[in-house]
Amino acid sequence: MTSTHLHKNTLNSMRPIKFRGKTTANGHWVYGSLIAYNNGACAIRNSKSEPWVDPSTVGQFTGLRDCTGKEIYEGDILERYNEHGITMHINYFGSQFGCVQHWDGVGNEGSWYPLDNYFMEQWEVIGNIHDNPELLNTESNTNNTRQ
C-alpha cells in the first residue's frame, strides 16, 4: 500500500470538524467553522454568514450520531430509554469526548464514559445544556422512560 493510498483512506474516514453556537443577535443556533479571537469573542462562519456567537455556547461536533441519526455536539444531553431513564451530557475532557452521567436510577451520578459508535446506538439527543438545563434535573427523569 502506498503512502498516497494510506493518506487518502485516512482523509475519507476523518470526521468533519465543525462547531455550533448561539448567536448574540437573536439566540438562534448556527453551525460551521469556529473563529475564536484573542479577546475571547467568537463567530461561526458558514456559507451564508459569519455571526457573532456567545462563547459559552460553542460546542464541537463529536463525529457521531444518536440512534435517530441526529448529530451529537459537545453540550448535548442524551437519554437512554430503559427502566432507569439514564441521562448524560456530552463534554470534552483532555483529548476526547465523553459523557457525564447524571442519573441511572442506581446511584452512579458523576461517572464519566468515553464516547464511541457502539455506545451511541442506544442513546437519543433530547436537548442541550444551554436550551434545556432542566433535563439534567436527575429526579424528574426517572419517570420519563419509554414503555
mmCIF file of C-alpha atoms in Angstrom:
data_model
loop_
_atom_site.group_PDB
_atom_site.id
_atom_site.type_symbol
_atom_site.label_atom_id
_atom_site.label_comp_id
_atom_site.label_asym_id
_atom_site.label_seq_id
_atom_site.Cartn_x
_atom_site.Cartn_y
_atom_site.Cartn_z
ATOM 1 C CA MET A 1 0.000 0.000 0.000
ATOM 2 C CA THR A 2 1.453 3.368 -0.955
ATOM 3 C CA SER A 3 1.557 6.349 1.355
ATOM 4 C CA THR A 4 -0.783 8.172 -1.026
ATOM 5 C CA HIS A 5 -3.338 5.372 -0.680
ATOM 6 C CA LEU A 6 -2.996 5.372 3.112
ATOM 7 C CA HIS A 7 -3.374 9.154 3.278
ATOM 8 C CA LYS A 8 -6.435 9.071 1.017
ATOM 9 C CA ASN A 9 -8.153 6.446 3.212
ATOM 10 C CA THR A 10 -7.360 8.399 6.362
ATOM 11 C CA LEU A 11 -8.902 11.555 4.910
ATOM 12 C CA ASN A 12 -12.051 9.706 3.891
ATOM 13 C CA SER A 13 -12.570 8.329 7.406
ATOM 14 C CA MET A 14 -11.958 11.568 9.303
ATOM 15 C CA ARG A 15 -14.920 13.263 10.926
ATOM 16 C CA PRO A 16 -15.842 16.751 9.772
ATOM 17 C CA ILE A 17 -14.565 19.457 12.105
ATOM 18 C CA LYS A 18 -17.492 21.789 12.726
ATOM 19 C CA PHE A 19 -18.983 23.737 15.572
ATOM 20 C CA ARG A 20 -22.247 25.258 16.708
ATOM 21 C CA GLY A 21 -23.042 28.269 18.846
ATOM 22 C CA LYS A 22 -25.952 30.557 19.722
ATOM 23 C CA THR A 23 -25.835 33.947 18.025
ATOM 24 C CA THR A 24 -25.583 37.019 20.223
ATOM 25 C CA ALA A 25 -28.069 38.817 17.950
ATOM 26 C CA ASN A 26 -31.072 36.509 18.278
ATOM 27 C CA GLY A 27 -30.033 33.371 20.177
ATOM 28 C CA HIS A 28 -30.504 31.060 17.187
ATOM 29 C CA TRP A 29 -28.124 28.158 16.677
ATOM 30 C CA VAL A 30 -25.638 28.433 13.803
ATOM 31 C CA TYR A 31 -23.309 25.713 12.507
ATOM 32 C CA GLY A 32 -19.971 25.925 10.701
ATOM 33 C CA SER A 33 -16.316 26.794 11.270
ATOM 34 C CA LEU A 34 -15.308 28.413 14.551
ATOM 35 C CA ILE A 35 -13.449 31.718 14.554
ATOM 36 C CA ALA A 36 -12.021 32.451 18.010
ATOM 37 C CA TYR A 37 -10.494 35.894 18.584
ATOM 38 C CA ASN A 38 -7.761 36.786 21.094
ATOM 39 C CA ASN A 39 -10.210 38.931 23.084
ATOM 40 C CA GLY A 40 -12.451 35.886 23.732
ATOM 41 C CA ALA A 41 -15.085 36.754 21.128
ATOM 42 C CA CYS A 42 -16.266 34.016 18.756
ATOM 43 C CA ALA A 43 -18.025 33.778 15.433
ATOM 44 C CA ILE A 44 -19.224 30.825 13.378
ATOM 45 C CA ARG A 45 -18.571 31.011 9.645
ATOM 46 C CA ASN A 46 -20.858 29.131 7.296
ATOM 47 C CA SER A 47 -21.812 29.511 3.638
ATOM 48 C CA LYS A 48 -24.382 32.225 4.431
ATOM 49 C CA SER A 49 -22.842 34.433 7.117
ATOM 50 C CA GLU A 50 -20.364 34.877 9.961
ATOM 51 C CA PRO A 51 -22.427 35.825 13.026
ATOM 52 C CA TRP A 52 -21.038 36.520 16.500
ATOM 53 C CA VAL A 53 -21.865 33.761 18.964
ATOM 54 C CA ASP A 54 -21.897 33.503 22.737
ATOM 55 C CA PRO A 55 -18.579 31.732 23.512
ATOM 56 C CA SER A 56 -20.149 29.826 26.413
ATOM 57 C CA THR A 57 -22.490 28.051 23.960
ATOM 58 C CA VAL A 58 -19.857 26.919 21.452
ATOM 59 C CA GLY A 59 -19.665 23.139 21.071
ATOM 60 C CA GLN A 60 -17.784 20.895 18.668
ATOM 61 C CA PHE A 61 -19.353 18.118 16.592
ATOM 62 C CA THR A 62 -18.286 14.734 18.013
ATOM 63 C CA GLY A 63 -18.384 12.970 14.663
ATOM 64 C CA LEU A 64 -21.124 10.679 15.994
ATOM 65 C CA ARG A 65 -24.884 10.472 15.581
ATOM 66 C CA ASP A 66 -27.507 9.264 18.008
ATOM 67 C CA CYS A 67 -29.923 6.360 17.439
ATOM 68 C CA THR A 68 -32.149 8.590 15.272
ATOM 69 C CA GLY A 69 -29.276 9.870 13.108
ATOM 70 C CA LYS A 70 -29.021 13.311 14.756
ATOM 71 C CA GLU A 71 -25.524 14.820 15.018
ATOM 72 C CA ILE A 72 -24.119 14.881 18.558
ATOM 73 C CA TYR A 73 -22.357 18.053 19.747
ATOM 74 C CA GLU A 74 -20.487 18.935 22.897
ATOM 75 C CA GLY A 75 -23.118 20.102 25.411
ATOM 76 C CA ASP A 76 -25.887 17.816 24.107
ATOM 77 C CA ILE A 77 -27.986 15.905 26.613
ATOM 78 C CA LEU A 78 -28.618 12.274 25.767
ATOM 79 C CA GLU A 79 -31.024 9.806 27.270
ATOM 80 C CA ARG A 80 -31.182 6.046 27.166
ATOM 81 C CA TYR A 81 -34.704 4.789 27.488
ATOM 82 C CA ASN A 82 -34.822 1.804 29.796
ATOM 83 C CA GLU A 83 -36.148 1.007 33.242
ATOM 84 C CA HIS A 84 -33.742 3.520 34.803
ATOM 85 C CA GLY A 85 -34.056 6.502 32.410
ATOM 86 C CA ILE A 86 -30.321 7.243 32.276
ATOM 87 C CA THR A 87 -29.409 10.834 31.346
ATOM 88 C CA MET A 88 -25.942 12.078 30.309
ATOM 89 C CA HIS A 89 -24.428 15.156 28.749
ATOM 90 C CA ILE A 90 -21.522 15.329 26.299
ATOM 91 C CA ASN A 91 -18.307 17.028 27.357
ATOM 92 C CA TYR A 92 -14.717 17.265 26.137
ATOM 93 C CA PHE A 93 -12.058 16.093 28.581
ATOM 94 C CA GLY A 94 -8.390 16.485 27.717
ATOM 95 C CA SER A 95 -8.208 14.917 24.294
ATOM 96 C CA GLN A 96 -11.510 13.097 23.823
ATOM 97 C CA PHE A 97 -15.270 13.463 24.018
ATOM 98 C CA GLY A 98 -17.096 11.685 26.789
ATOM 99 C CA CYS A 99 -20.354 11.555 28.727
ATOM 100 C CA VAL A 100 -21.009 12.708 32.278
ATOM 101 C CA GLN A 101 -23.748 10.587 33.819
ATOM 102 C CA HIS A 102 -26.489 12.470 35.682
ATOM 103 C CA TRP A 103 -28.957 9.747 36.528
ATOM 104 C CA ASP A 104 -29.148 5.995 36.136
ATOM 105 C CA GLY A 105 -31.557 5.068 38.906
ATOM 106 C CA VAL A 106 -28.932 3.193 40.912
ATOM 107 C CA GLY A 107 -26.554 5.890 42.155
ATOM 108 C CA ASN A 108 -23.761 6.226 39.584
ATOM 109 C CA GLU A 109 -24.120 10.000 39.183
ATOM 110 C CA GLY A 110 -20.969 11.831 38.127
ATOM 111 C CA SER A 111 -19.413 8.869 36.302
ATOM 112 C CA TRP A 112 -17.580 9.644 33.057
ATOM 113 C CA TYR A 113 -17.586 7.391 29.997
ATOM 114 C CA PRO A 114 -15.692 7.731 26.699
ATOM 115 C CA LEU A 115 -17.825 8.301 23.627
ATOM 116 C CA ASP A 116 -17.798 5.805 20.768
ATOM 117 C CA ASN A 117 -20.037 4.431 17.992
ATOM 118 C CA TYR A 118 -21.038 1.313 19.925
ATOM 119 C CA PHE A 119 -22.308 3.447 22.758
ATOM 120 C CA MET A 120 -24.462 5.718 20.563
ATOM 121 C CA GLU A 121 -26.844 3.115 19.157
ATOM 122 C CA GLN A 122 -28.693 3.129 22.493
ATOM 123 C CA TRP A 123 -28.900 6.890 23.073
ATOM 124 C CA GLU A 124 -31.013 9.783 21.797
ATOM 125 C CA VAL A 125 -30.278 13.534 21.906
ATOM 126 C CA ILE A 126 -33.112 15.074 23.930
ATOM 127 C CA GLY A 127 -31.751 18.631 24.234
ATOM 128 C CA ASN A 128 -28.657 20.505 25.305
ATOM 129 C CA ILE A 129 -27.276 22.158 28.428
ATOM 130 C CA HIS A 130 -27.957 25.673 27.074
ATOM 131 C CA ASP A 131 -31.605 25.365 25.988
ATOM 132 C CA ASN A 132 -32.740 22.587 28.322
ATOM 133 C CA PRO A 133 -30.786 22.637 31.616
ATOM 134 C CA GLU A 134 -33.885 21.302 33.386
ATOM 135 C CA LEU A 135 -33.283 17.955 31.651
ATOM 136 C CA LEU A 136 -30.299 17.460 33.958
ATOM 137 C CA ASN A 137 -32.606 17.503 36.976
ATOM 138 C CA THR A 138 -31.985 13.865 37.812
ATOM 139 C CA GLU A 139 -35.020 13.046 39.922
ATOM 140 C CA SER A 140 -37.532 14.250 37.308
ATOM 141 C CA ASN A 141 -36.070 11.980 34.625
ATOM 142 C CA THR A 142 -36.814 8.716 36.410
ATOM 143 C CA ASN A 143 -40.471 8.810 35.379
ATOM 144 C CA ASN A 144 -39.817 9.678 31.727
ATOM 145 C CA THR A 145 -38.928 6.209 30.464
ATOM 146 C CA ARG A 146 -40.452 4.787 27.288
ATOM 147 C CA GLN A 147 -42.720 1.759 27.512
#
